[in-house]
Amino acid sequence: MTGFAGVEGIDGDTRWRWEMRSVNGKGLDIRLRLPQGFERLEQVIRKKIADKLKRGNLQVVLSLDREAGSGVPVINQEALSAVLAAAKEVSGQIDTNPPTVEGILALRGVLEIAEKDI
């Protein structure tokens, strides 16, 4: 079982493209690459694939291209709280410099790009 599929489209000021590549495999191995802010789709995608396929090595990629200025940065408060709690816990266990704001905001899922309200 080998294959490739791709589909693309445009939604407002965002161009999107899904690609899926597969090769034969004994079990089902799914590797996802999603843009920042789309992490919550991962389990849904995995379940839908597992419902249809029983074996194979799959690579699934979602690519997005947005026009400059089309979104606004939004802090994911839940992710930020989790990161800060983890940093506090680790700082009590090891001697390290405190995290920087830039470093925290660069972590996947902490800073998301939301669509502008029109």
mmCIF file of C-alpha atoms in Angstrom, residues 15-80:
data_model
loop_
_atom_site.group_PDB
_atom_site.id
_atom_site.type_symbol
_atom_site.label_atom_id
_atom_site.label_comp_id
_atom_site.label_asym_id
_atom_site.label_seq_id
_atom_site.Cartn_x
_atom_site.Cartn_y
_atom_site.Cartn_z
ATOM 1 C CA ARG A 15 -4.958 29.214 1.511
ATOM 2 C CA TRP A 16 -4.877 25.642 2.929
ATOM 3 C CA ARG A 17 -3.472 22.340 1.711
ATOM 4 C CA TRP A 18 -3.831 18.818 3.125
ATOM 5 C CA GLU A 19 -1.317 16.180 2.030
ATOM 6 C CA MET A 20 -1.282 12.525 2.959
ATOM 7 C CA ARG A 21 1.460 10.043 2.078
ATOM 8 C CA SER A 22 1.388 6.381 2.927
ATOM 9 C CA VAL A 23 3.653 3.377 2.608
ATOM 10 C CA ASN A 24 3.106 -0.222 3.596
ATOM 11 C CA GLY A 25 3.590 -1.107 7.239
ATOM 12 C CA LYS A 26 2.690 -3.895 9.653
ATOM 13 C CA GLY A 27 0.823 -1.619 12.040
ATOM 14 C CA LEU A 28 -0.777 1.789 11.839
ATOM 15 C CA ASP A 29 1.724 4.608 12.359
ATOM 16 C CA ILE A 30 0.286 8.113 11.905
ATOM 17 C CA ARG A 31 2.536 11.160 11.890
ATOM 18 C CA LEU A 32 0.810 14.534 11.880
ATOM 19 C CA ARG A 33 2.213 17.967 11.154
ATOM 20 C CA LEU A 34 -0.301 20.672 11.966
ATOM 21 C CA PRO A 35 0.149 24.433 12.111
ATOM 22 C CA GLN A 36 0.388 26.137 15.466
ATOM 23 C CA GLY A 37 -3.058 26.533 16.976
ATOM 24 C CA PHE A 38 -4.482 23.386 15.360
ATOM 25 C CA GLU A 39 -3.239 20.910 17.979
ATOM 26 C CA ARG A 40 -6.776 20.187 19.151
ATOM 27 C CA LEU A 41 -7.516 18.527 15.789
ATOM 28 C CA GLU A 42 -4.876 15.861 16.286
ATOM 29 C CA GLN A 43 -6.994 13.303 18.183
ATOM 30 C CA VAL A 44 -9.970 13.769 15.851
ATOM 31 C CA ILE A 45 -7.769 13.212 12.784
ATOM 32 C CA ARG A 46 -6.103 10.158 14.320
ATOM 33 C CA LYS A 47 -9.485 8.596 15.144
ATOM 34 C CA LYS A 48 -10.910 9.225 11.670
ATOM 35 C CA ILE A 49 -7.844 7.655 10.045
ATOM 36 C CA ALA A 50 -7.890 4.667 12.433
ATOM 37 C CA ASP A 51 -11.577 4.097 11.639
ATOM 38 C CA LYS A 52 -10.708 3.712 7.934
ATOM 39 C CA LEU A 53 -7.224 2.157 7.936
ATOM 40 C CA LYS A 54 -5.774 -0.710 9.925
ATOM 41 C CA ARG A 55 -2.148 -0.590 8.778
ATOM 42 C CA GLY A 56 0.413 1.556 7.053
ATOM 43 C CA ASN A 57 2.820 4.382 7.770
ATOM 44 C CA LEU A 58 1.054 7.668 7.129
ATOM 45 C CA GLN A 59 2.289 11.215 7.111
ATOM 46 C CA VAL A 60 -0.484 13.819 7.208
ATOM 47 C CA VAL A 61 0.356 17.501 6.764
ATOM 48 C CA LEU A 62 -1.835 20.599 6.928
ATOM 49 C CA SER A 63 -0.243 23.730 5.462
ATOM 50 C CA LEU A 64 -1.719 27.200 5.810
ATOM 51 C CA ASP A 65 -0.738 30.430 4.089
ATOM 52 C CA ARG A 66 -2.412 33.552 5.365
ATOM 53 C CA GLU A 67 -2.191 37.017 3.939
ATOM 54 C CA ALA A 68 -0.099 39.302 6.117
ATOM 55 C CA GLY A 69 -2.141 40.926 8.842
ATOM 56 C CA SER A 70 -5.067 38.534 8.470
ATOM 57 C CA GLY A 71 -4.962 37.256 12.047
ATOM 58 C CA VAL A 72 -4.329 38.575 15.510
ATOM 59 C CA PRO A 73 -2.129 36.909 18.125
ATOM 60 C CA VAL A 74 -4.038 35.520 21.117
ATOM 61 C CA ILE A 75 -2.547 33.944 24.230
ATOM 62 C CA ASN A 76 -3.947 30.514 25.057
ATOM 63 C CA GLN A 77 -4.391 31.046 28.809
ATOM 64 C CA GLU A 78 -4.754 27.327 29.565
ATOM 65 C CA ALA A 79 -1.491 26.466 27.803
ATOM 66 C CA LEU A 80 0.276 29.451 29.380
#
